[in-house]
Short mmCIF file of C-alpha atoms in Angstrom, two decimals:
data_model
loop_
_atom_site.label_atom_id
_atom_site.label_comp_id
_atom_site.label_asym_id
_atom_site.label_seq_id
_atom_site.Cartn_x
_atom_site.Cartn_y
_atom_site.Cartn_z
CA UNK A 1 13.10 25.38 4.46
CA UNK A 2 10.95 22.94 5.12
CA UNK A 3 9.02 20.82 8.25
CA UNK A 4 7.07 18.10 9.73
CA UNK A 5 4.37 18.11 12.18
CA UNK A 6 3.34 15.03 13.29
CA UNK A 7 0.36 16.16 15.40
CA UNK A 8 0.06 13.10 17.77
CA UNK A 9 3.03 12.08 19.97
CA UNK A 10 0.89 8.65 21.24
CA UNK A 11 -1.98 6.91 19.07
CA UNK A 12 -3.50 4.33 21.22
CA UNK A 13 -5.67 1.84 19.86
CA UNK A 14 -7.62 -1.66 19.93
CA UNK A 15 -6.24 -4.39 18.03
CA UNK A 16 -8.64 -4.72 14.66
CA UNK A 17 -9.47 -1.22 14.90
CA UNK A 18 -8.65 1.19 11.94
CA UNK A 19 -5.79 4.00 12.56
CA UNK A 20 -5.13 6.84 11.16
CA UNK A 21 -1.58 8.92 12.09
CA UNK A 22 -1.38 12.76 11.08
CA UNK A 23 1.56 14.03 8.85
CA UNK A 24 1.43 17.85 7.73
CA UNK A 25 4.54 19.46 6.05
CA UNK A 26 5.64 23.02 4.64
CA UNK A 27 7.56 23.24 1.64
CA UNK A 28 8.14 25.63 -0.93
CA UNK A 29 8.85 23.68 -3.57
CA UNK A 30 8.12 19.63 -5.20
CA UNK A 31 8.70 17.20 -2.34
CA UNK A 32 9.02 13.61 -2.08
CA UNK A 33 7.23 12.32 1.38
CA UNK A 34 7.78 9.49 3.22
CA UNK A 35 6.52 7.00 6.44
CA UNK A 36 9.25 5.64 8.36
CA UNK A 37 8.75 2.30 10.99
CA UNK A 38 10.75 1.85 14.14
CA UNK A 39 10.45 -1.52 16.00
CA UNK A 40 11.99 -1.71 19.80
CA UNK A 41 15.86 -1.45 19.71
CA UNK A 42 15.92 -1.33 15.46
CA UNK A 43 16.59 1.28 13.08
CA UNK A 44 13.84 2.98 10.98
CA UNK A 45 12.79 1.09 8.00
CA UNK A 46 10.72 2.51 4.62
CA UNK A 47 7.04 1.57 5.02
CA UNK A 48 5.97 3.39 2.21
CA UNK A 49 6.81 6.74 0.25
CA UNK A 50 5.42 9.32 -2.15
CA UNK A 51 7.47 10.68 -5.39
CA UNK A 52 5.06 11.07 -8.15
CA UNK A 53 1.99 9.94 -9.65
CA UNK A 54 -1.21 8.67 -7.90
CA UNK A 55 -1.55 10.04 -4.45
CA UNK A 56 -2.33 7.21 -2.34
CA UNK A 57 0.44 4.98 -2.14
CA UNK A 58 0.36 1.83 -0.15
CA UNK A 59 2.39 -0.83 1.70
CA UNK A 60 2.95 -4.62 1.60
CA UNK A 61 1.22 -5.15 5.06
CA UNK A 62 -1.92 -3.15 4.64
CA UNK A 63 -0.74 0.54 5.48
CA UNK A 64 -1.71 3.69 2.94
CA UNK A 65 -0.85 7.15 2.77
CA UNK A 66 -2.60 9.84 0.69
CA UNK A 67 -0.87 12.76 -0.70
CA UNK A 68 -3.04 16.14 -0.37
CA UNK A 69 -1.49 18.65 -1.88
CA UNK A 70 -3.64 21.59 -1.16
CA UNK A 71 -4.25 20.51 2.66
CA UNK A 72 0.19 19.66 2.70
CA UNK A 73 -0.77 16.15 4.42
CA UNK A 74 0.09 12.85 4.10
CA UNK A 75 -1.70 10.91 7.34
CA UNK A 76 -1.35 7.20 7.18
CA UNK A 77 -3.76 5.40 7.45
CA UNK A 78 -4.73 1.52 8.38
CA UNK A 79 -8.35 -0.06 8.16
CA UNK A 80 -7.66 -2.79 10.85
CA UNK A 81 -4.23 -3.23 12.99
CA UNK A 82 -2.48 -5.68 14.82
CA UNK A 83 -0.76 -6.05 17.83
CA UNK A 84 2.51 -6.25 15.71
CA UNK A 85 2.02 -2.60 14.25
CA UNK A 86 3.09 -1.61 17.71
CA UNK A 87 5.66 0.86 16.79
CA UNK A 88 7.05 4.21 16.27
CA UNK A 89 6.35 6.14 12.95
CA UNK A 90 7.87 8.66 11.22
CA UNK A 91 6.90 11.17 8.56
CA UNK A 92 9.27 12.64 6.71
CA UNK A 93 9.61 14.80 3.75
CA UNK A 94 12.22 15.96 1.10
CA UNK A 95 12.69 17.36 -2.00
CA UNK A 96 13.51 20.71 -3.78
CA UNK A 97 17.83 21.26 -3.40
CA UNK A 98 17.34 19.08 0.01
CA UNK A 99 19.26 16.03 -0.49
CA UNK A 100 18.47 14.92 3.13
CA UNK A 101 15.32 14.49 4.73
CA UNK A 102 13.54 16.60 7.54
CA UNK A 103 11.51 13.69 9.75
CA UNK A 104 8.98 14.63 12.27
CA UNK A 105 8.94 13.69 15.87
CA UNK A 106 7.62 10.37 15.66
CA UNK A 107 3.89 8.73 16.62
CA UNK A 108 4.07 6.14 18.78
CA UNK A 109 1.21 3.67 18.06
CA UNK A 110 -0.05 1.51 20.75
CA UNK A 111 -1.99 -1.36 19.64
CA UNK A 112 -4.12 -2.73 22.92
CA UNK A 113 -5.39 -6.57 22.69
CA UNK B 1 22.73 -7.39 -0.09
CA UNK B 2 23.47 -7.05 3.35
CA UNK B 3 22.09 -4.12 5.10
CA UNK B 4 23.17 -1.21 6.81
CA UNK B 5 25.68 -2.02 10.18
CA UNK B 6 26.93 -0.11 12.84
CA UNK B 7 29.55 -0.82 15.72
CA UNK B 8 29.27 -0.84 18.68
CA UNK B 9 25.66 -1.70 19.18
CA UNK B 10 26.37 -0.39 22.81
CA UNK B 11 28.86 1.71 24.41
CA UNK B 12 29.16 3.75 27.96
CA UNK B 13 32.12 6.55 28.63
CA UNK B 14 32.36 8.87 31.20
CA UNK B 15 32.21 12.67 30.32
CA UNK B 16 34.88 13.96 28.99
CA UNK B 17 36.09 10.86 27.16
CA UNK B 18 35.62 10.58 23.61
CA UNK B 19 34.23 7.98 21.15
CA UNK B 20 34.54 6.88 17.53
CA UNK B 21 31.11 5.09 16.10
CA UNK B 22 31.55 3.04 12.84
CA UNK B 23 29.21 2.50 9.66
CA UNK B 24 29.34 0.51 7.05
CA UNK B 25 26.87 1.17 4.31
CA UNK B 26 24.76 -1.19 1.62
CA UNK B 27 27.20 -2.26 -0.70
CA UNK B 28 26.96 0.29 -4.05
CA UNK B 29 25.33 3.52 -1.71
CA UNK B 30 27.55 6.57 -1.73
CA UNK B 31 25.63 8.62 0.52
CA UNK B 32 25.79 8.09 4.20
CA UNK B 33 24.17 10.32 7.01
CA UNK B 34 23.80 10.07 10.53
CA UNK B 35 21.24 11.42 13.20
CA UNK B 36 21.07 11.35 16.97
CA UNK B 37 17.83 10.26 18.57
CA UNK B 38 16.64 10.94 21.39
CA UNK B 39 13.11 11.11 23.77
CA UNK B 40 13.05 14.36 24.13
CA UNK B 41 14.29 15.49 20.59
CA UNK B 42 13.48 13.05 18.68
CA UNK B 43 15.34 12.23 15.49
CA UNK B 44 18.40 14.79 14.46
CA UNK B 45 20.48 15.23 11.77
CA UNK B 46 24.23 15.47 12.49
CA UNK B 47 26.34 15.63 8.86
CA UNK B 48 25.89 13.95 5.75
CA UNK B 49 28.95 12.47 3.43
CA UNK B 50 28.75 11.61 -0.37
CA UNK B 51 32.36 10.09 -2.57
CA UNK B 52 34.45 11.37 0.98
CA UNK B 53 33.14 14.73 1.33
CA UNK B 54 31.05 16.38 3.79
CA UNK B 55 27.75 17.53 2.00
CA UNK B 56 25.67 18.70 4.40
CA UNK B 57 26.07 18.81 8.00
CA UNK B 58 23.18 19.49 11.02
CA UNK B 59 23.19 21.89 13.68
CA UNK B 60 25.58 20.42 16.12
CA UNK B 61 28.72 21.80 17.74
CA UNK B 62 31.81 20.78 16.38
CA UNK B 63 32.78 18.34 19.03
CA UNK B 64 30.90 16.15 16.54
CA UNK B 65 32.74 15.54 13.41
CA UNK B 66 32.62 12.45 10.97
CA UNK B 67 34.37 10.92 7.93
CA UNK B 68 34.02 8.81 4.95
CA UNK B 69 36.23 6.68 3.78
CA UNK B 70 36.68 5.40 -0.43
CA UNK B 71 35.05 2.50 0.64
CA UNK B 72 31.96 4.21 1.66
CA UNK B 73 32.53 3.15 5.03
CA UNK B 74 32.14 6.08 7.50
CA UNK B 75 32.79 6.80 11.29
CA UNK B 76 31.63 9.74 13.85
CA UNK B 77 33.92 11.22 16.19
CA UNK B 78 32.62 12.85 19.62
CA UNK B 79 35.28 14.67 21.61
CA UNK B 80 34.81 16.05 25.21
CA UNK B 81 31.60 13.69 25.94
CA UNK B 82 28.86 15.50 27.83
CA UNK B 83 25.79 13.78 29.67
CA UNK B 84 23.63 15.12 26.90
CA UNK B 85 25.40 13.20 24.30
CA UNK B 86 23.80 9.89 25.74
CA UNK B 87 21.58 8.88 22.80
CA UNK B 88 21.00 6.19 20.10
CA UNK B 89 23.17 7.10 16.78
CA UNK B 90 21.93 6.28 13.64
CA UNK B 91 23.18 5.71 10.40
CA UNK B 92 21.54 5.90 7.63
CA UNK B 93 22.89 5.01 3.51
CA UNK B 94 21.65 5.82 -0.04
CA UNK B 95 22.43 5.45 -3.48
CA UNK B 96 23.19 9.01 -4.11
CA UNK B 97 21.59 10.92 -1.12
CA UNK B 98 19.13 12.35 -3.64
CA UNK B 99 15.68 13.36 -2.21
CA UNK B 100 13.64 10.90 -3.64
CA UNK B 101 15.80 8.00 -2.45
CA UNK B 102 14.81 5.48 0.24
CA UNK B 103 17.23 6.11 3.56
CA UNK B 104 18.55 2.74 4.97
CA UNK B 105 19.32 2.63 8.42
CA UNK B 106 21.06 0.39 10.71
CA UNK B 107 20.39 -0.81 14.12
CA UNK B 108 22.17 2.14 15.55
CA UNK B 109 24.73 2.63 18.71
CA UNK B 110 23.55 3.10 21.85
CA UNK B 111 25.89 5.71 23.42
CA UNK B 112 25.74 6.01 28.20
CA UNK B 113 27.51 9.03 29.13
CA UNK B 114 28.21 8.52 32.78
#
């Protein structure tokens, strides 16, 4: 089996400040992890993921994730956001004979002008 | 490609009543799932379908039931609505529902139980 804890329900934060959301996961086996975006009233949409390879993977507007194996994290992180990161994120994680992901409960980032 | 769509976008029954939501994946994605969200439990799995069948399926009662058509298309069925069914249903396709692939999800339906 596997899980998601994503350890802060509400991240708020100062427009231009740097951000960092929590993602820790158990899983037994290989697992592919990744951060989900949901704007108001939209569906979730990929912001970045982690299969293989180098562990810090990043995203076209300025979001990266590193994969720590031993510590079974993969926090995202931002140097400097925007009041148009305001959003909820997801972690979520797969892999092994699971064809379908397990997601955590969601961080909702507040970004303050 | 066009993306993932769903119909409704909004709907409101009264308990009791049931409903029929509708998906329609990314063209060439076999794999379709769907999850209930909600504030208090946050995102759910319900049942997943891959070439018609049901491959895996969540920990919901069976009021909840689904389908896929050859198309790819699929719908999910709720009989007997209960208040606690109000929530926002999402769809979600993939190629192949393989763990490594990206999940696409549409805008979702917005279900009121009165």
């Amino acid at each position: 089996a596997q899980s998601v804890t994503q350890l802060d329900s509400q991240v708020p934060v100062f427009e231009e400040a740097p951000v960092e959301l929590r993602c820790n996961y158990s899983s037994s086996v290989s697992v592919y992890l990744f951060w989900y975006v949901q704007y108001p009233n939209q569906g979730l949409q990929l912001l970045l993921k982690y299969l293989s390879g180098s562990t810090l993977v990043e995203s076209i507007n300025g979001f990266e994730a590193e994969f720590n194996k031993s510590q079974t994290s993969f926090h995202l992180r931002k140097p400097s956001v925007h009041i148009s990161d305001t959003a909820e994120y997801f972690c979520a994680v797969s892999g092994g004979g699971s064809y379908i992901p397990t997601f955590g409960r969601g961080t909702s980032l507040i970004v303050h002008p | 490609k066009a993306g993932v769509t769903q119909t409704p976008r909004y709907l409101i029954k009264t308990r009791g009543q049931q409903v029929t939501l509708s998906c329609s994946p990314i063209s060439g994605h076999r794999s379709v799932s769907w999850y209930q969200q909600t504030p208090g439990q946050g995102l759910q799995f319900l049942f997943e379908y891959f070439s018609e069948t049901q491959r895996n399926k969540g920990n919901f009662p069976g009021r909840f039931s689904g389908r896929q058509f050859s198309n790819s298309r699929s719908e999910m069925n709720v009989s007997t609505l209960e208040l606690g069914d109000s929530a926002l249903y999402l769809c979600a396709s993939s190629l192949e529902g393989q763990g490594s692939d990206t999940q696409y999800f549409g805008p979702g339906t917005r279900l009121t139980v009165l």
